[in-house]
Amino acid sequence: MQLLGKTRGALSLLASTASRTQRHTLSRMAFSTKQKAIKHGLVVGISGAQHTLYGAEATGLTAAQQQQIVRQVQALGNKAHAGSVQLVFLEDHDGGSHRHVAVVGLGDDAKSTGEIVRTAVANGVRQLCARGKITNVAVGPMPCHQASAEGAKLALYKFDAFKTKTTSKDAAKEKEEPSDVTVTHLAQRESADASTKWNAGVVYAEAQNFARDLMNSPANHMTPTGFAERVKAEFSTLANVKVNVYDKEWAEAQRMGGLLAISRGSDEALRFVEIIYTGSKGKPAGDDVPLALVGKGITFDTGGYSLKPSKYMDLMKGDMGGGATVVAAMRAIAQLQLPINVVATVPLCENMVSGNAIKVSDVYTSRAGLTVEVMNTDAEGRIVLADALHYTIETHRPRAIVDVATLTGAMVVALGELYTGVFTPSPLLWDAILQASGSTDEPVWRMPLHDQWDAMLKSPVADLSNIGNKAEAGACTAAAFLRQFVGSGQPKPLADSSGVLRDQNNDESIPRWAHLDIAGPMEASASSGYHQKGLSGRPTRMLIELAQILANKPLP
């Protein structure tokens, strides 16, 4: 990833400070079977059929020690396959220093991609932590320094903020999971660029971990107000950024009928968070906004009167995952001081059942002036997003706007938990998203937009229905609903002058718009590599990278 001057300067300053503490030499070590308390670990890469240790000179290991490690790995039959891990125990000659070394497979040197490095380092860190009370892990040079940092930091994530006691069962489990561990980087001494990229990776990974924290927090703690207060605290020390938090009275003045309709079923007050980052010199945010992000912020979703089944409803504390990833990406953008103006908005409320809650067949008036018949109260995310999209476009006039939402179960059926579904009429914006996806290994798949989906939103009593009138294409009709609120705020024509229904996948109208349905990637069903079981914080890193790409090469 290329970093422009301002970004490179900020990270180089961090790197120069970090390098003074990172450039240490390991004590002379030799193999031993003695059992002593081990607090330090080392991750080193091995690649190729010849079992070559990658960048070993920066780790402080002597040539003899390197040969011993290679012989040990070969004797155990390790083929250095990508992602493999072999643990080796080292001790100095006088018995005073001990260290576990995780030798991680990088596969063929020429094919060591960012994902291979990210996964290999994560596997190494996890196995070191599983061996005992490791307090510090040093990571040696890798083919991709940013991915290396991301793998290490993401692998260490653990959400236990609400645990007060540790049972024997918990203690046994914790031995297999990361604990409080410090990670340091053993960069090549002559390579400032390596440290710069490592520091960028730390920022990317910590942003995803921040999103994980927001999503994993119980809904009685992560209320709309609690979310907004956390955002204010996180951004309070960052330069060139302003955070506005608005309340119900403001939403009423803004004519946000959708947000008001969904929020009225809960005793928790709604909030609307607006983050304005001005990173482009000489171009105030009000004059030039290449990118706006909008995140769904339903802090708990019961489904309303279209009540969800109880099984898996606990995951609905993460229904603000779109808002969490957007906010976390904005924090990283500000920390990196990317040379681009970016605006983010997050409408926050709960979707509950009460005597005041919106009912099936109710009609409300959106901020755009379109009336909407609510045919399913569990399709609430698109309702609050529509008002936020219209406000953000009208107020900030971005050239590109991306909304992120845990929107439909249909997307989970279509793509599972690996891919984010992307709906956009703009080939240029899609290309930028695809590039960001490739750089961060956050998989995306382009989904279709078509006049047919618009036609399925017809209502006999209002301008639109909030769901399609057929039991099909649920994710597509959700995207079609949102599209009605991008641009003029008038219902989109359902056909051209010939009356033929057509696809909508080649439109470069400003603002260029993309909808990211993250209902699948919001959760990791199992722990592996740098993925931890639970709510995932994805695709935070991809959103950061998208901002970086547009900073380097703005869309026309």
Coordinates of C-alpha atoms in Angstrom, one line a residue:
M1 CA 0.0 0.0 0.0
Q2 CA 1.3 3.4 -0.9
L3 CA 1.1 6.1 1.7
L4 CA 1.1 9.8 0.6
G5 CA 3.4 12.4 2.2
K6 CA 1.2 13.4 5.2
T7 CA 0.4 9.8 6.1
R8 CA 4.0 8.7 5.6
G9 CA 5.2 11.5 7.8
A10 CA 2.8 10.7 10.6
L11 CA 3.7 7.0 10.6
S12 CA 7.4 7.6 10.2
L13 CA 7.3 9.7 13.4
L14 CA 5.8 6.7 15.1
A15 CA 8.3 4.3 13.5
S16 CA 11.3 6.4 14.7
T17 CA 10.2 6.2 18.3
A18 CA 9.3 2.6 18.1
S19 CA 12.6 1.6 16.4
R20 CA 14.6 2.6 19.4
T21 CA 12.8 0.1 21.6
Q22 CA 12.5 -2.6 18.9
R23 CA 16.2 -2.8 17.9
H24 CA 17.4 -5.2 20.6
T25 CA 19.4 -8.3 20.3
L26 CA 18.3 -11.7 21.6
S27 CA 20.5 -13.4 24.1
R28 CA 22.7 -16.2 23.0
M29 CA 20.5 -19.3 23.1
A30 CA 20.7 -23.0 22.6
F31 CA 18.2 -25.9 22.7
S32 CA 17.3 -27.3 26.2
T33 CA 14.6 -29.4 27.8
K34 CA 14.7 -27.5 31.1
Q35 CA 11.3 -26.2 32.2
K36 CA 11.4 -22.6 33.4
A37 CA 8.9 -19.7 33.3
I38 CA 8.8 -18.4 29.8
K39 CA 7.6 -14.8 29.2
H40 CA 8.9 -14.1 25.7
G41 CA 8.1 -15.5 22.3
L42 CA 9.4 -14.9 18.8
V43 CA 7.6 -15.4 15.5
V44 CA 9.9 -16.1 12.5
G45 CA 8.9 -17.0 9.0
I46 CA 10.3 -20.0 7.0
S47 CA 9.8 -20.4 3.3
G48 CA 10.6 -22.6 0.3
A49 CA 11.7 -26.1 -0.2
Q50 CA 15.1 -25.2 1.3
H51 CA 13.5 -24.1 4.6
T52 CA 15.0 -20.6 4.6
L53 CA 14.3 -18.4 7.6
Y54 CA 13.0 -15.1 6.4
G55 CA 14.9 -12.0 7.5
A56 CA 16.5 -14.0 10.3
E57 CA 19.4 -11.5 10.7
A58 CA 17.0 -9.0 12.2
T59 CA 15.9 -11.4 15.0
G60 CA 19.3 -11.6 16.7
L61 CA 19.5 -15.3 16.2
T62 CA 23.1 -16.5 15.5
A63 CA 23.9 -18.5 12.3
A64 CA 24.2 -21.6 14.5
Q65 CA 20.9 -21.0 16.1
Q66 CA 19.2 -20.5 12.7
Q67 CA 20.7 -23.8 11.5
Q68 CA 19.5 -25.6 14.6
I69 CA 15.9 -24.2 14.1
V70 CA 15.9 -25.3 10.5
R71 CA 17.2 -28.8 11.4
Q72 CA 14.6 -29.2 14.1
V73 CA 11.8 -28.1 11.7
Q74 CA 13.0 -30.6 9.0
A75 CA 13.4 -33.4 11.6
L76 CA 9.8 -32.9 12.6
G77 CA 8.6 -33.2 9.0
N78 CA 7.4 -29.6 8.6
K79 CA 7.2 -28.7 5.0
A80 CA 6.9 -24.9 5.6
H81 CA 3.4 -25.0 4.1
A82 CA 1.6 -21.6 4.2
G83 CA 0.1 -21.0 7.6
S84 CA 1.8 -24.0 9.3
V85 CA 3.4 -23.5 12.8
Q86 CA 6.3 -25.3 14.5
L87 CA 7.3 -24.4 18.0
V88 CA 10.9 -24.5 19.1
F89 CA 12.2 -23.9 22.6
L90 CA 15.4 -21.9 23.2
E91 CA 17.5 -21.2 26.3
D92 CA 20.7 -19.3 26.7
H93 CA 23.8 -21.2 27.9
D94 CA 23.7 -19.9 31.5
G95 CA 20.0 -20.8 31.9
G96 CA 18.9 -17.2 32.4
S97 CA 16.8 -16.5 29.4
H98 CA 14.1 -18.6 27.7
R99 CA 12.0 -18.1 24.7
H100 CA 9.6 -20.0 22.5
V101 CA 10.0 -19.6 18.8
A102 CA 7.1 -20.1 16.5
V103 CA 8.4 -20.9 13.1
V104 CA 5.6 -20.1 10.7
G105 CA 5.3 -21.4 7.1
L106 CA 5.2 -18.8 4.3
G107 CA 5.0 -21.3 1.5
D108 CA 6.9 -20.4 -1.7
D109 CA 8.7 -17.0 -1.1
A110 CA 7.4 -15.6 -4.4
K111 CA 3.8 -16.4 -3.5
S112 CA 3.7 -15.1 0.1
T113 CA 0.7 -12.9 -0.2
G114 CA -0.6 -10.6 2.5
E115 CA -3.3 -13.1 3.5
I116 CA -0.7 -15.9 3.9
V117 CA 1.5 -13.6 6.1
R118 CA -1.5 -12.4 8.1
T119 CA -2.7 -15.9 8.8
A120 CA 0.7 -17.4 9.5
V121 CA 1.7 -14.7 12.0
A122 CA -1.7 -15.0 13.7
N123 CA -1.3 -18.7 14.0
G124 CA 2.2 -18.3 15.4
V125 CA 1.0 -15.7 18.0
R126 CA -2.0 -17.9 19.0
Q127 CA 0.2 -21.0 19.5
L128 CA 2.7 -19.1 21.5
C129 CA 0.0 -17.7 23.8
A130 CA -1.4 -21.2 24.2
R131 CA 1.9 -22.4 25.6
G132 CA 1.7 -20.5 28.9
K133 CA 2.2 -17.0 30.4
I134 CA 3.8 -15.3 27.4
T135 CA 3.9 -11.6 28.0
N136 CA 5.8 -10.4 25.0
V137 CA 5.9 -11.6 21.4
A138 CA 8.4 -10.3 18.9
V139 CA 7.6 -10.7 15.3
G140 CA 10.5 -11.0 12.8
P141 CA 10.5 -9.5 9.3
M142 CA 7.9 -10.9 6.9
P143 CA 7.2 -10.4 3.2
C144 CA 4.3 -8.1 4.0
H145 CA 4.9 -6.0 7.1
Q146 CA 1.4 -4.4 7.3
A147 CA -0.3 -7.8 7.0
S148 CA 2.1 -9.2 9.7
A149 CA 1.1 -6.5 12.2
E150 CA -2.6 -7.0 11.4
G151 CA -2.3 -10.8 11.9
A152 CA -0.5 -10.3 15.3
K153 CA -2.9 -7.7 16.7
L154 CA -6.1 -9.4 15.4
A155 CA -5.0 -12.8 16.8
L156 CA -4.7 -11.2 20.3
Y157 CA -8.2 -10.0 20.4
K158 CA -10.3 -11.1 23.4
F159 CA -13.6 -9.7 24.7
D160 CA -13.8 -10.3 28.4
A161 CA -14.8 -6.9 29.7
F162 CA -17.7 -8.2 31.7
K163 CA -16.0 -11.2 33.4
T164 CA -15.3 -10.8 37.1
K165 CA -14.5 -14.4 38.0
T166 CA -12.4 -17.1 36.4
T167 CA -13.6 -20.7 36.9
S168 CA -11.3 -23.7 36.4
K169 CA -13.0 -24.3 33.1
D170 CA -12.4 -20.7 32.1
A171 CA -8.7 -21.0 33.1
A172 CA -8.2 -24.1 31.0
K173 CA -9.8 -22.3 28.0
E174 CA -7.8 -19.1 28.5
K175 CA -4.6 -21.2 28.3
E176 CA -5.6 -21.8 24.7
E177 CA -6.6 -18.2 24.0
P178 CA -4.6 -14.9 23.7
S179 CA -4.2 -13.0 26.9
D180 CA -2.6 -9.6 27.7
V181 CA 0.4 -9.8 25.4
T182 CA 2.6 -7.0 24.0
V183 CA 3.7 -7.4 20.4
T184 CA 6.9 -5.8 19.1
H185 CA 8.3 -5.7 15.6
L186 CA 11.9 -6.7 14.7
A187 CA 12.3 -4.8 11.5
Q188 CA 15.3 -4.7 9.3
R189 CA 17.4 -2.0 10.9
E190 CA 18.0 -0.2 7.6
S191 CA 14.4 -0.2 6.6
A192 CA 12.3 2.6 7.9
D193 CA 9.6 1.7 5.3
A194 CA 9.1 -1.7 7.1
S195 CA 8.4 0.0 10.4
T196 CA 6.1 2.5 8.7
K197 CA 4.0 -0.3 7.1
W198 CA 4.0 -2.2 10.4
N199 CA 2.6 0.8 12.2
A200 CA 0.0 1.2 9.6
G201 CA -1.0 -2.4 10.1
V202 CA -1.3 -1.8 13.9
V203 CA -3.7 1.1 13.2
Y204 CA -5.8 -1.0 10.8
A205 CA -6.0 -4.0 13.2
E206 CA -6.8 -1.9 16.2
A207 CA -9.6 -0.3 14.3
Q208 CA -11.1 -3.7 13.6
N209 CA -10.7 -4.6 17.2
F210 CA -12.5 -1.4 18.2
A211 CA -15.4 -2.4 16.0
R212 CA -15.3 -5.8 17.6
D213 CA -15.6 -4.2 21.0
L214 CA -18.6 -2.1 19.9
M215 CA -20.4 -5.1 18.4
N216 CA -19.7 -7.5 21.2
S217 CA -20.8 -5.2 24.0
P218 CA -24.2 -6.1 25.5
A219 CA -27.0 -3.9 24.3
N220 CA -27.9 -2.7 27.8
H221 CA -24.4 -1.1 27.8
M222 CA -24.0 -0.2 24.2
T223 CA -27.2 1.8 23.9
P224 CA -27.6 4.6 21.3
T225 CA -26.4 7.1 24.0
G226 CA -23.6 4.8 25.1
F227 CA -22.4 4.3 21.5
A228 CA -22.4 8.1 20.9
E229 CA -20.5 8.8 24.1
R230 CA -17.9 6.1 23.2
V231 CA -17.4 7.7 19.8
K232 CA -16.9 11.2 21.4
A233 CA -14.3 9.8 23.8
E234 CA -12.4 7.9 21.0
F235 CA -12.1 11.0 18.8
S236 CA -11.5 13.5 21.5
T237 CA -7.7 13.6 21.0
L238 CA -7.5 13.3 17.3
A239 CA -6.7 16.2 15.0
N240 CA -8.8 17.5 12.1
V241 CA -11.9 15.8 13.2
K242 CA -15.3 17.0 14.6
V243 CA -17.9 14.8 16.2
N244 CA -21.6 16.0 16.4
V245 CA -24.1 14.0 18.4
Y246 CA -27.8 14.9 17.7
D247 CA -31.0 14.0 19.6
K248 CA -34.7 13.4 19.0
E249 CA -35.5 17.1 18.7
W250 CA -32.8 17.5 16.0
A251 CA -34.2 14.5 14.1
E252 CA -37.7 16.0 14.3
A253 CA -36.3 19.3 12.9
Q254 CA -34.6 17.3 10.1
R255 CA -37.9 15.5 9.2
M256 CA -36.3 12.1 9.8
G257 CA -39.6 10.2 9.8
G258 CA -38.0 6.8 9.4
L259 CA -35.6 7.1 12.3
L260 CA -38.3 8.6 14.5
A261 CA -40.7 5.8 13.5
I262 CA -38.4 2.9 14.4
S263 CA -37.0 4.5 17.6
R264 CA -40.4 5.2 19.2
G265 CA -40.9 1.6 20.3
S266 CA -37.9 1.9 22.8
D267 CA -37.4 3.7 26.0
E268 CA -33.8 4.4 24.9
A269 CA -33.4 7.8 23.3
L270 CA -32.3 7.9 19.7
R271 CA -29.0 9.5 18.7
F272 CA -27.5 10.5 15.4
V273 CA -23.7 10.6 15.2
E274 CA -21.9 12.8 12.6
I275 CA -18.1 12.6 12.1
I276 CA -16.4 15.2 9.9
Y277 CA -12.7 14.6 9.1
T278 CA -10.8 17.3 7.2
G279 CA -7.6 15.8 6.0
S280 CA -7.3 17.6 2.6
K281 CA -5.1 20.7 2.8
G282 CA -6.8 23.8 1.4
K283 CA -10.1 22.0 0.9
P284 CA -12.6 22.3 3.8
A285 CA -14.9 19.4 4.3
G286 CA -17.9 21.5 3.2
D287 CA -16.3 22.3 -0.2
D288 CA -14.9 18.9 -1.1
V289 CA -16.0 15.5 0.2
P290 CA -14.7 12.6 -2.0
L291 CA -16.1 10.0 0.4
A292 CA -19.0 9.7 2.8
L293 CA -19.7 6.6 4.9
V294 CA -23.1 5.8 6.4
G295 CA -23.5 3.0 9.0
K296 CA -26.6 1.3 10.3
G297 CA -26.8 1.8 14.0
I298 CA -29.6 -0.4 15.4
T299 CA -28.1 -1.2 18.8
F300 CA -30.6 -4.0 19.4
D301 CA -33.1 -5.5 17.0
T302 CA -36.0 -7.6 18.2
G303 CA -37.6 -7.4 14.8
G304 CA -40.4 -5.3 16.3
Y305 CA -43.9 -6.7 15.8
S306 CA -42.5 -8.8 13.0
L307 CA -40.7 -10.6 15.9
K308 CA -37.5 -12.5 15.3
P309 CA -37.2 -16.1 16.6
S310 CA -35.4 -16.3 19.9
K311 CA -32.6 -18.5 18.6
Y312 CA -29.6 -16.4 17.7
M313 CA -31.4 -13.2 18.8
D314 CA -28.4 -12.5 21.0
L315 CA -26.5 -11.7 17.9
M316 CA -28.7 -8.7 17.4
K317 CA -26.6 -6.7 19.8
G318 CA -24.4 -6.5 16.7
D319 CA -27.0 -5.1 14.4
M320 CA -25.1 -1.9 14.7
G321 CA -22.2 -3.5 12.9
G322 CA -22.4 -1.1 10.0
G323 CA -22.2 1.8 12.3
A324 CA -19.4 0.2 14.3
T325 CA -17.2 -0.5 11.3
V326 CA -17.8 3.0 9.9
V327 CA -16.8 4.7 13.2
A328 CA -13.8 2.4 13.6
A329 CA -12.6 3.1 10.0
M330 CA -13.0 6.9 10.7
R331 CA -10.9 6.6 13.8
A332 CA -8.1 5.0 11.8
I333 CA -8.4 7.5 8.9
A334 CA -7.9 10.3 11.5
Q335 CA -5.1 8.5 13.2
L336 CA -3.3 8.0 9.9
Q337 CA -4.1 11.6 8.9
L338 CA -5.0 10.5 5.4
P339 CA -5.0 13.4 3.0
I340 CA -8.8 13.3 2.2
N341 CA -12.0 14.7 3.5
V342 CA -14.4 12.1 4.8
V343 CA -17.8 12.4 6.5
A344 CA -19.5 9.6 8.4
T345 CA -23.1 9.4 9.8
V346 CA -24.7 6.8 12.0
P347 CA -28.4 6.8 12.9
L348 CA -28.7 5.1 16.3
C349 CA -31.8 3.5 17.9
E350 CA -33.3 0.3 19.1
N351 CA -36.1 -1.7 17.3
M352 CA -38.3 -2.9 20.1
V353 CA -41.9 -4.0 20.8
S354 CA -44.2 -1.7 22.8
G355 CA -47.4 0.1 22.7
N356 CA -45.6 2.9 20.9
A357 CA -43.8 0.8 18.4
I358 CA -44.5 1.1 14.7
K359 CA -46.9 -1.5 13.4
V360 CA -47.2 -3.5 10.2
S361 CA -49.1 -1.5 7.6
D362 CA -48.2 1.9 9.2
V363 CA -47.2 4.6 6.8
Y364 CA -44.5 7.2 7.6
T365 CA -43.0 10.1 5.7
S366 CA -39.2 9.9 5.1
R367 CA -36.8 12.9 5.1
A368 CA -36.8 12.8 1.3
G369 CA -40.6 13.3 1.4
L370 CA -41.4 9.8 0.1
T371 CA -44.2 8.0 2.0
V372 CA -43.4 4.4 3.0
E373 CA -45.8 1.6 4.0
V374 CA -44.1 -0.6 6.6
M375 CA -45.0 -4.2 5.6
N376 CA -42.3 -5.7 7.8
T377 CA -41.0 -4.1 11.0
D378 CA -38.0 -6.3 10.9
A379 CA -36.9 -4.5 7.8
E380 CA -36.0 -1.5 9.9
G381 CA -32.4 -1.0 9.0
R382 CA -33.2 0.4 5.5
I383 CA -35.7 2.7 7.0
V384 CA -33.2 4.5 9.3
L385 CA -30.5 4.3 6.6
A386 CA -32.7 6.0 4.1
D387 CA -33.0 9.2 6.2
A388 CA -29.3 9.1 7.0
L389 CA -28.4 8.8 3.3
H390 CA -30.6 11.6 2.3
Y391 CA -29.3 13.9 5.0
T392 CA -25.7 13.1 4.3
I393 CA -26.0 13.7 0.5
E394 CA -28.0 16.9 0.9
T395 CA -25.8 18.3 3.7
H396 CA -22.3 17.3 2.6
R397 CA -22.6 16.7 -1.2
P398 CA -20.1 13.8 -1.4
R399 CA -18.8 12.6 -4.7
A400 CA -19.1 9.0 -3.4
I401 CA -21.2 7.6 -0.6
V402 CA -21.0 4.1 0.8
D403 CA -23.6 2.7 3.3
V404 CA -22.7 -0.3 5.4
A405 CA -25.3 -2.4 7.1
T406 CA -26.1 -5.8 8.6
L407 CA -29.2 -5.7 6.4
T408 CA -30.7 -9.0 5.2
G409 CA -30.7 -12.7 6.1
A410 CA -31.0 -13.2 2.3
M411 CA -27.4 -12.0 1.9
V412 CA -26.3 -14.6 4.4
V413 CA -28.1 -17.3 2.4
A414 CA -26.5 -16.0 -0.8
L415 CA -22.9 -15.5 0.2
G416 CA -22.4 -16.9 3.8
E417 CA -20.1 -15.3 6.2
L418 CA -17.1 -14.9 4.0
Y419 CA -18.2 -12.3 1.4
T420 CA -19.7 -8.8 1.7
G421 CA -22.4 -8.2 -0.9
V422 CA -21.9 -5.0 -2.8
F423 CA -24.6 -3.2 -4.7
T424 CA -23.5 -0.2 -6.8
P425 CA -24.5 1.3 -10.2
S426 CA -21.0 2.7 -10.6
P427 CA -18.3 0.6 -12.2
L428 CA -15.7 3.2 -11.1
L429 CA -16.7 2.9 -7.4
W430 CA -16.9 -0.8 -7.7
D431 CA -13.4 -0.9 -9.0
A432 CA -12.1 1.1 -6.0
I433 CA -14.0 -1.2 -3.6
L434 CA -12.6 -4.3 -5.3
Q435 CA -9.1 -2.9 -5.1
A436 CA -9.6 -2.2 -1.4
S437 CA -10.9 -5.7 -0.9
G438 CA -7.8 -7.2 -2.6
S439 CA -5.4 -5.2 -0.5
T440 CA -7.0 -6.2 2.8
D441 CA -8.3 -9.7 1.9
E442 CA -11.8 -8.7 2.9
P443 CA -13.7 -10.6 0.1
V444 CA -16.5 -8.7 -1.7
W445 CA -19.0 -9.8 -4.4
R446 CA -20.9 -7.5 -6.7
M447 CA -24.6 -8.0 -6.7
P448 CA -27.1 -6.8 -9.3
L449 CA -29.3 -3.7 -9.4
H450 CA -32.3 -3.9 -11.7
D451 CA -35.5 -2.0 -12.5
Q452 CA -37.3 -5.2 -11.6
W453 CA -36.4 -4.8 -7.9
D454 CA -37.8 -1.3 -7.9
A455 CA -41.1 -2.5 -9.4
M456 CA -41.4 -5.0 -6.5
L457 CA -41.5 -2.1 -4.0
K458 CA -44.8 -0.8 -5.2
S459 CA -47.4 -0.1 -2.4
P460 CA -51.1 0.4 -3.0
V461 CA -51.3 3.1 -0.3
A462 CA -47.9 4.8 -0.3
D463 CA -45.0 5.7 -2.6
L464 CA -43.0 2.7 -1.5
S465 CA -43.2 -0.5 0.5
N466 CA -40.3 -1.3 2.8
I467 CA -40.0 -4.8 1.4
G468 CA -40.6 -6.5 -1.9
N469 CA -44.0 -7.9 -2.8
K470 CA -42.6 -11.4 -3.6
A471 CA -40.7 -13.9 -1.5
E472 CA -37.5 -13.6 -3.5
A473 CA -34.5 -11.3 -4.0
G474 CA -34.7 -10.0 -0.4
A475 CA -31.2 -8.5 -0.5
C476 CA -31.8 -7.0 -3.9
T477 CA -35.0 -5.3 -3.0
A478 CA -33.4 -3.9 0.2
A479 CA -30.7 -2.3 -2.0
A480 CA -33.4 -1.1 -4.4
F481 CA -35.2 0.6 -1.5
L482 CA -32.1 2.5 -0.4
R483 CA -31.4 3.6 -4.0
Q484 CA -34.7 5.5 -3.9
F485 CA -33.1 7.9 -1.4
V486 CA -29.8 8.6 -3.3
G487 CA -29.9 11.6 -5.6
S488 CA -33.1 13.5 -6.1
G489 CA -35.2 11.8 -3.4
Q490 CA -37.9 11.1 -6.0
P491 CA -39.1 7.6 -6.9
K492 CA -36.8 6.1 -9.6
P493 CA -38.4 5.5 -13.0
L494 CA -39.2 1.8 -13.5
A495 CA -38.4 1.7 -17.2
D496 CA -36.9 3.7 -20.0
S497 CA -39.0 5.4 -22.6
S498 CA -39.5 2.1 -24.4
G499 CA -41.0 0.6 -21.3
V500 CA -38.3 -2.0 -21.0
L501 CA -36.9 -2.9 -17.6
R502 CA -33.2 -2.8 -17.5
D503 CA -30.2 -3.3 -15.1
Q504 CA -28.8 -0.4 -13.3
N505 CA -25.1 -1.4 -13.2
N506 CA -23.5 1.3 -15.4
D507 CA -24.4 4.7 -13.9
E508 CA -21.7 7.2 -12.9
S509 CA -24.2 9.9 -11.6
I510 CA -22.9 11.9 -8.7
P511 CA -23.0 11.0 -5.9
R512 CA -21.7 7.5 -6.8
W513 CA -23.3 5.2 -4.3
A514 CA -22.6 1.7 -3.0
H515 CA -24.5 -0.4 -0.5
L516 CA -22.5 -3.0 1.5
D517 CA -24.6 -5.8 3.1
I518 CA -22.4 -7.3 5.8
A519 CA -25.0 -9.6 7.4
G520 CA -22.8 -12.5 6.7
P521 CA -19.3 -11.2 7.6
M522 CA -20.6 -9.6 10.8
E523 CA -19.9 -12.9 12.6
A524 CA -17.1 -15.4 12.7
S525 CA -18.7 -18.8 13.6
A526 CA -15.3 -20.3 14.6
S527 CA -11.8 -19.1 15.6
S528 CA -9.0 -19.6 13.1
G529 CA -6.0 -17.6 12.2
Y530 CA -6.7 -14.0 12.9
H531 CA -10.5 -14.6 13.1
Q532 CA -12.0 -14.9 16.5
K533 CA -15.3 -16.5 17.1
G534 CA -18.0 -13.9 17.7
L535 CA -18.8 -10.6 16.1
S536 CA -16.1 -9.8 13.7
G537 CA -15.6 -6.0 13.1
R538 CA -15.5 -6.7 9.4
P539 CA -15.0 -5.0 6.9
T540 CA -13.4 -2.1 8.8
R541 CA -9.9 -2.6 7.2
M542 CA -11.4 -2.5 3.8
L543 CA -13.2 0.8 4.5
I544 CA -9.9 2.4 5.7
E545 CA -8.2 1.1 2.5
L546 CA -11.0 2.5 0.4
A547 CA -10.3 6.0 1.9
Q548 CA -6.6 5.5 1.2
I549 CA -7.2 4.6 -2.4
L550 CA -9.5 7.6 -3.0
A551 CA -6.9 9.8 -1.3
N552 CA -4.3 8.6 -3.8
K553 CA -6.6 8.7 -6.8
P554 CA -10.0 10.5 -6.3
L555 CA -12.9 9.5 -8.5
P556 CA -13.7 12.0 -11.2

